[in-house]
Amino acid sequence: MSSVISTNDAITFPHTPIIAYNETSGLRISAWILSILGMLMMGYSVWKYRNAVFTSGLRMVLASSATILVAEILNRFAFFIVK
């Protein structure tokens, strides 16, 4: 907080969001790839095991759900990074 510049009505914090956004490009791309992979896995499990999704295809449904969850956590982490 010591480097906060205060003028009459405005407070300006010394960070540049564009630089922080550009630095997280690898994290964002990997999160998107995991999201797409998880959705493809979920779609494949529903298509392949459509007669017994919750018995035969349960392992793939759980794996795809975990992949989508990890991707969402990475997306939120990349969104809230501020340097």
mmCIF file of N, CA and C in Angstrom:
data_model
loop_
_atom_site.group_PDB
_atom_site.id
_atom_site.type_symbol
_atom_site.label_atom_id
_atom_site.label_comp_id
_atom_site.label_asym_id
_atom_site.label_seq_id
_atom_site.Cartn_x
_atom_site.Cartn_y
_atom_site.Cartn_z
ATOM 1 N N MET A 1 0.814 -1.197 0.000
ATOM 2 C CA MET A 1 0.000 0.000 0.000
ATOM 3 C C MET A 1 0.856 1.259 0.000
ATOM 4 N N SER A 2 2.141 1.121 0.264
ATOM 5 C CA SER A 2 2.976 2.316 0.305
ATOM 6 C C SER A 2 3.180 2.922 -1.075
ATOM 7 N N SER A 3 2.977 2.132 -2.132
ATOM 8 C CA SER A 3 3.199 2.666 -3.470
ATOM 9 C C SER A 3 1.902 3.115 -4.145
ATOM 10 N N VAL A 4 0.854 3.312 -3.369
ATOM 11 C CA VAL A 4 -0.405 3.803 -3.914
ATOM 12 C C VAL A 4 -0.308 5.309 -4.091
ATOM 13 N N ILE A 5 -0.670 5.773 -5.275
ATOM 14 C CA ILE A 5 -0.635 7.203 -5.555
ATOM 15 C C ILE A 5 -2.050 7.731 -5.392
ATOM 16 N N SER A 6 -2.210 8.706 -4.538
ATOM 17 C CA SER A 6 -3.538 9.244 -4.292
ATOM 18 C C SER A 6 -3.596 10.688 -4.771
ATOM 19 N N THR A 7 -4.554 10.978 -5.621
ATOM 20 C CA THR A 7 -4.819 12.348 -6.031
ATOM 21 C C THR A 7 -6.176 12.722 -5.479
ATOM 22 N N ASN A 8 -6.707 13.804 -5.872
ATOM 23 C CA ASN A 8 -7.933 14.339 -5.280
ATOM 24 C C ASN A 8 -9.010 13.277 -5.050
ATOM 25 N N ASP A 9 -9.530 12.713 -6.115
ATOM 26 C CA ASP A 9 -10.630 11.761 -5.980
ATOM 27 C C ASP A 9 -10.265 10.347 -6.396
ATOM 28 N N ALA A 10 -9.154 10.175 -7.075
ATOM 29 C CA ALA A 10 -8.836 8.879 -7.660
ATOM 30 C C ALA A 10 -7.652 8.232 -6.956
ATOM 31 N N ILE A 11 -7.688 6.920 -6.890
ATOM 32 C CA ILE A 11 -6.564 6.140 -6.376
ATOM 33 C C ILE A 11 -6.090 5.254 -7.522
ATOM 34 N N THR A 12 -4.800 5.301 -7.808
ATOM 35 C CA THR A 12 -4.231 4.502 -8.888
ATOM 36 C C THR A 12 -3.275 3.492 -8.293
ATOM 37 N N PHE A 13 -3.525 2.216 -8.549
ATOM 38 C CA PHE A 13 -2.643 1.166 -8.062
ATOM 39 C C PHE A 13 -1.575 0.879 -9.112
ATOM 40 N N PRO A 14 -0.346 0.585 -8.694
ATOM 41 C CA PRO A 14 0.765 0.431 -9.642
ATOM 42 C C PRO A 14 0.856 -0.960 -10.266
ATOM 43 N N HIS A 15 -0.150 -1.378 -10.959
ATOM 44 C CA HIS A 15 -0.052 -2.642 -11.685
ATOM 45 C C HIS A 15 -0.668 -2.447 -13.062
ATOM 46 N N THR A 16 -0.220 -3.242 -13.969
ATOM 47 C CA THR A 16 -0.771 -3.168 -15.320
ATOM 48 C C THR A 16 -1.441 -4.498 -15.640
ATOM 49 N N PRO A 17 -2.737 -4.505 -15.772
ATOM 50 C CA PRO A 17 -3.460 -5.750 -16.015
ATOM 51 C C PRO A 17 -3.112 -6.409 -17.353
ATOM 52 N N ILE A 18 -2.742 -5.624 -18.349
ATOM 53 C CA ILE A 18 -2.414 -6.211 -19.652
ATOM 54 C C ILE A 18 -1.171 -7.078 -19.552
ATOM 55 N N ILE A 19 -0.184 -6.637 -18.796
ATOM 56 C CA ILE A 19 1.040 -7.429 -18.624
ATOM 57 C C ILE A 19 0.725 -8.716 -17.872
ATOM 58 N N ALA A 20 -0.072 -8.622 -16.808
ATOM 59 C CA ALA A 20 -0.454 -9.823 -16.053
ATOM 60 C C ALA A 20 -1.269 -10.777 -16.928
ATOM 61 N N TYR A 21 -2.119 -10.229 -17.784
ATOM 62 C CA TYR A 21 -2.918 -11.059 -18.695
ATOM 63 C C TYR A 21 -2.021 -11.778 -19.698
ATOM 64 N N ASN A 22 -1.056 -11.080 -20.245
ATOM 65 C CA ASN A 22 -0.145 -11.685 -21.224
ATOM 66 C C ASN A 22 0.765 -12.728 -20.591
ATOM 67 N N GLU A 23 1.112 -12.558 -19.330
ATOM 68 C CA GLU A 23 1.987 -13.516 -18.657
ATOM 69 C C GLU A 23 1.285 -14.835 -18.349
ATOM 70 N N THR A 24 -0.027 -14.835 -18.310
ATOM 71 C CA THR A 24 -0.767 -16.056 -17.988
ATOM 72 C C THR A 24 -1.309 -16.763 -19.225
ATOM 73 N N SER A 25 -0.750 -16.486 -20.374
ATOM 74 C CA SER A 25 -1.289 -17.087 -21.602
ATOM 75 C C SER A 25 -1.149 -18.609 -21.599
ATOM 76 N N GLY A 26 -0.035 -19.131 -21.127
ATOM 77 C CA GLY A 26 0.142 -20.583 -21.067
ATOM 78 C C GLY A 26 -0.846 -21.245 -20.127
ATOM 79 N N LEU A 27 -1.102 -20.599 -18.998
ATOM 80 C CA LEU A 27 -2.066 -21.124 -18.031
ATOM 81 C C LEU A 27 -3.477 -21.114 -18.615
ATOM 82 N N ARG A 28 -3.829 -20.031 -19.295
ATOM 83 C CA ARG A 28 -5.160 -19.943 -19.895
ATOM 84 C C ARG A 28 -5.344 -20.967 -21.005
ATOM 85 N N ILE A 29 -4.331 -21.143 -21.840
ATOM 86 C CA ILE A 29 -4.434 -22.106 -22.939
ATOM 87 C C ILE A 29 -4.538 -23.535 -22.402
ATOM 88 N N SER A 30 -3.733 -23.850 -21.388
ATOM 89 C CA SER A 30 -3.812 -25.203 -20.819
ATOM 90 C C SER A 30 -5.164 -25.442 -20.143
ATOM 91 N N ALA A 31 -5.727 -24.420 -19.509
ATOM 92 C CA ALA A 31 -7.049 -24.563 -18.901
ATOM 93 C C ALA A 31 -8.116 -24.792 -19.971
ATOM 94 N N TRP A 32 -8.024 -24.079 -21.081
ATOM 95 C CA TRP A 32 -8.983 -24.275 -22.167
ATOM 96 C C TRP A 32 -8.840 -25.656 -22.784
ATOM 97 N N ILE A 33 -7.612 -26.120 -22.954
ATOM 98 C CA ILE A 33 -7.400 -27.460 -23.510
ATOM 99 C C ILE A 33 -7.984 -28.519 -22.584
ATOM 100 N N LEU A 34 -7.770 -28.361 -21.274
ATOM 101 C CA LEU A 34 -8.348 -29.310 -20.318
ATOM 102 C C LEU A 34 -9.875 -29.262 -20.334
ATOM 103 N N SER A 35 -10.436 -28.075 -20.477
ATOM 104 C CA SER A 35 -11.898 -27.956 -20.549
ATOM 105 C C SER A 35 -12.449 -28.689 -21.763
ATOM 106 N N ILE A 36 -11.828 -28.471 -22.898
ATOM 107 C CA ILE A 36 -12.290 -29.128 -24.123
ATOM 108 C C ILE A 36 -12.110 -30.637 -24.025
ATOM 109 N N LEU A 37 -10.976 -31.069 -23.477
ATOM 110 C CA LEU A 37 -10.732 -32.498 -23.300
ATOM 111 C C LEU A 37 -11.773 -33.124 -22.374
ATOM 112 N N GLY A 38 -12.085 -32.450 -21.274
ATOM 113 C CA GLY A 38 -13.095 -32.958 -20.349
ATOM 114 C C GLY A 38 -14.472 -33.049 -20.982
ATOM 115 N N MET A 39 -14.832 -32.036 -21.787
ATOM 116 C CA MET A 39 -16.133 -32.086 -22.461
ATOM 117 C C MET A 39 -16.181 -33.199 -23.501
ATOM 118 N N LEU A 40 -15.081 -33.392 -24.229
ATOM 119 C CA LEU A 40 -15.038 -34.487 -25.202
ATOM 120 C C LEU A 40 -15.118 -35.846 -24.517
ATOM 121 N N MET A 41 -14.434 -35.981 -23.380
ATOM 122 C CA MET A 41 -14.503 -37.236 -22.628
ATOM 123 C C MET A 41 -15.919 -37.496 -22.130
ATOM 124 N N MET A 42 -16.575 -36.449 -21.637
ATOM 125 C CA MET A 42 -17.943 -36.599 -21.144
ATOM 126 C C MET A 42 -18.887 -36.983 -22.281
ATOM 127 N N GLY A 43 -18.761 -36.314 -23.402
ATOM 128 C CA GLY A 43 -19.600 -36.649 -24.553
ATOM 129 C C GLY A 43 -19.365 -38.062 -25.049
ATOM 130 N N TYR A 44 -18.100 -38.472 -25.080
ATOM 131 C CA TYR A 44 -17.781 -39.830 -25.527
ATOM 132 C C TYR A 44 -18.350 -40.865 -24.564
ATOM 133 N N SER A 45 -18.248 -40.606 -23.269
ATOM 134 C CA SER A 45 -18.764 -41.581 -22.303
ATOM 135 C C SER A 45 -20.280 -41.694 -22.385
ATOM 136 N N VAL A 46 -20.959 -40.579 -22.609
ATOM 137 C CA VAL A 46 -22.419 -40.626 -22.743
ATOM 138 C C VAL A 46 -22.807 -41.328 -24.044
ATOM 139 N N TRP A 47 -22.033 -41.100 -25.113
ATOM 140 C CA TRP A 47 -22.340 -41.737 -26.395
ATOM 141 C C TRP A 47 -22.025 -43.233 -26.371
ATOM 142 N N LYS A 48 -20.854 -43.593 -25.861
ATOM 143 C CA LYS A 48 -20.421 -44.993 -25.890
ATOM 144 C C LYS A 48 -21.214 -45.852 -24.906
ATOM 145 N N TYR A 49 -21.442 -45.336 -23.708
ATOM 146 C CA TYR A 49 -22.135 -46.107 -22.670
ATOM 147 C C TYR A 49 -23.553 -45.578 -22.463
ATOM 148 N N ARG A 50 -24.255 -45.248 -23.538
ATOM 149 C CA ARG A 50 -25.565 -44.616 -23.401
ATOM 150 C C ARG A 50 -26.603 -45.506 -22.736
ATOM 151 N N ASN A 51 -26.425 -46.813 -22.791
ATOM 152 C CA ASN A 51 -27.380 -47.713 -22.137
ATOM 153 C C ASN A 51 -27.119 -47.831 -20.641
ATOM 154 N N ALA A 52 -25.867 -47.662 -20.245
ATOM 155 C CA ALA A 52 -25.512 -47.829 -18.832
ATOM 156 C C ALA A 52 -24.428 -46.827 -18.448
ATOM 157 N N VAL A 53 -24.755 -45.544 -18.549
ATOM 158 C CA VAL A 53 -23.761 -44.501 -18.271
ATOM 159 C C VAL A 53 -23.298 -44.555 -16.823
ATOM 160 N N PHE A 54 -24.217 -44.777 -15.899
ATOM 161 C CA PHE A 54 -23.859 -44.725 -14.480
ATOM 162 C C PHE A 54 -23.393 -46.061 -13.923
ATOM 163 N N THR A 55 -23.274 -47.065 -14.756
ATOM 164 C CA THR A 55 -22.698 -48.326 -14.291
ATOM 165 C C THR A 55 -21.397 -48.613 -15.027
ATOM 166 N N SER A 56 -21.461 -48.821 -16.331
ATOM 167 C CA SER A 56 -20.252 -49.139 -17.098
ATOM 168 C C SER A 56 -19.383 -47.913 -17.330
ATOM 169 N N GLY A 57 -19.999 -46.779 -17.609
ATOM 170 C CA GLY A 57 -19.237 -45.583 -17.956
ATOM 171 C C GLY A 57 -18.971 -44.646 -16.806
ATOM 172 N N LEU A 58 -19.184 -45.107 -15.578
ATOM 173 C CA LEU A 58 -19.034 -44.218 -14.427
ATOM 174 C C LEU A 58 -17.606 -43.726 -14.250
ATOM 175 N N ARG A 59 -16.628 -44.575 -14.518
ATOM 176 C CA ARG A 59 -15.232 -44.159 -14.343
ATOM 177 C C ARG A 59 -14.877 -43.026 -15.300
ATOM 178 N N MET A 60 -15.343 -43.114 -16.539
ATOM 179 C CA MET A 60 -15.047 -42.061 -17.505
ATOM 180 C C MET A 60 -15.813 -40.783 -17.183
ATOM 181 N N VAL A 61 -17.027 -40.911 -16.688
ATOM 182 C CA VAL A 61 -17.798 -39.735 -16.280
ATOM 183 C C VAL A 61 -17.098 -39.034 -15.126
ATOM 184 N N LEU A 62 -16.623 -39.793 -14.154
ATOM 185 C CA LEU A 62 -15.910 -39.191 -13.027
ATOM 186 C C LEU A 62 -14.587 -38.572 -13.460
ATOM 187 N N ALA A 63 -13.870 -39.237 -14.358
ATOM 188 C CA ALA A 63 -12.602 -38.689 -14.845
ATOM 189 C C ALA A 63 -12.828 -37.402 -15.631
ATOM 190 N N SER A 64 -13.854 -37.380 -16.459
ATOM 191 C CA SER A 64 -14.131 -36.162 -17.223
ATOM 192 C C SER A 64 -14.622 -35.041 -16.319
ATOM 193 N N SER A 65 -15.382 -35.371 -15.298
ATOM 194 C CA SER A 65 -15.824 -34.354 -14.337
ATOM 195 C C SER A 65 -14.643 -33.770 -13.581
ATOM 196 N N ALA A 66 -13.703 -34.619 -13.193
ATOM 197 C CA ALA A 66 -12.508 -34.137 -12.501
ATOM 198 C C ALA A 66 -11.656 -33.270 -13.421
ATOM 199 N N THR A 67 -11.564 -33.638 -14.689
ATOM 200 C CA THR A 67 -10.803 -32.838 -15.651
ATOM 201 C C THR A 67 -11.434 -31.467 -15.841
ATOM 202 N N ILE A 68 -12.746 -31.424 -15.951
ATOM 203 C CA ILE A 68 -13.446 -30.148 -16.101
ATOM 204 C C ILE A 68 -13.294 -29.306 -14.839
ATOM 205 N N LEU A 69 -13.334 -29.926 -13.664
ATOM 206 C CA LEU A 69 -13.158 -29.197 -12.409
ATOM 207 C C LEU A 69 -11.765 -28.583 -12.311
ATOM 208 N N VAL A 70 -10.740 -29.350 -12.650
ATOM 209 C CA VAL A 70 -9.366 -28.826 -12.625
ATOM 210 C C VAL A 70 -9.221 -27.683 -13.621
ATOM 211 N N ALA A 71 -9.809 -27.822 -14.796
ATOM 212 C CA ALA A 71 -9.743 -26.757 -15.796
ATOM 213 C C ALA A 71 -10.435 -25.492 -15.305
ATOM 214 N N GLU A 72 -11.552 -25.637 -14.634
ATOM 215 C CA GLU A 72 -12.260 -24.473 -14.103
ATOM 216 C C GLU A 72 -11.454 -23.787 -13.004
ATOM 217 N N ILE A 73 -10.797 -24.564 -12.158
ATOM 218 C CA ILE A 73 -9.941 -23.981 -11.118
ATOM 219 C C ILE A 73 -8.793 -23.212 -11.754
ATOM 220 N N LEU A 74 -8.182 -23.776 -12.797
ATOM 221 C CA LEU A 74 -7.101 -23.073 -13.498
ATOM 222 C C LEU A 74 -7.606 -21.798 -14.166
ATOM 223 N N ASN A 75 -8.795 -21.846 -14.756
ATOM 224 C CA ASN A 75 -9.365 -20.642 -15.364
ATOM 225 C C ASN A 75 -9.610 -19.552 -14.331
ATOM 226 N N ARG A 76 -10.132 -19.928 -13.195
ATOM 227 C CA ARG A 76 -10.369 -18.924 -12.147
ATOM 228 C C ARG A 76 -9.067 -18.395 -11.570
ATOM 229 N N PHE A 77 -8.071 -19.262 -11.435
ATOM 230 C CA PHE A 77 -6.764 -18.820 -10.951
ATOM 231 C C PHE A 77 -6.151 -17.826 -11.930
ATOM 232 N N ALA A 78 -6.252 -18.113 -13.225
ATOM 233 C CA ALA A 78 -5.712 -17.203 -14.237
ATOM 234 C C ALA A 78 -6.483 -15.887 -14.249
ATOM 235 N N PHE A 79 -7.777 -15.930 -13.969
ATOM 236 C CA PHE A 79 -8.585 -14.715 -13.964
ATOM 237 C C PHE A 79 -8.219 -13.797 -12.800
ATOM 238 N N PHE A 80 -7.927 -14.379 -11.639
ATOM 239 C CA PHE A 80 -7.693 -13.565 -10.455
ATOM 240 C C PHE A 80 -6.224 -13.239 -10.200
ATOM 241 N N ILE A 81 -5.330 -13.627 -11.110
ATOM 242 C CA ILE A 81 -3.913 -13.285 -10.930
ATOM 243 C C ILE A 81 -3.721 -11.791 -11.181
ATOM 244 N N VAL A 82 -3.145 -11.129 -10.216
ATOM 245 C CA VAL A 82 -2.772 -9.722 -10.364
ATOM 246 C C VAL A 82 -1.383 -9.573 -9.794
ATOM 247 N N LYS A 83 -0.488 -9.087 -10.609
ATOM 248 C CA LYS A 83 0.885 -8.889 -10.125
ATOM 249 C C LYS A 83 1.102 -7.457 -9.740
#
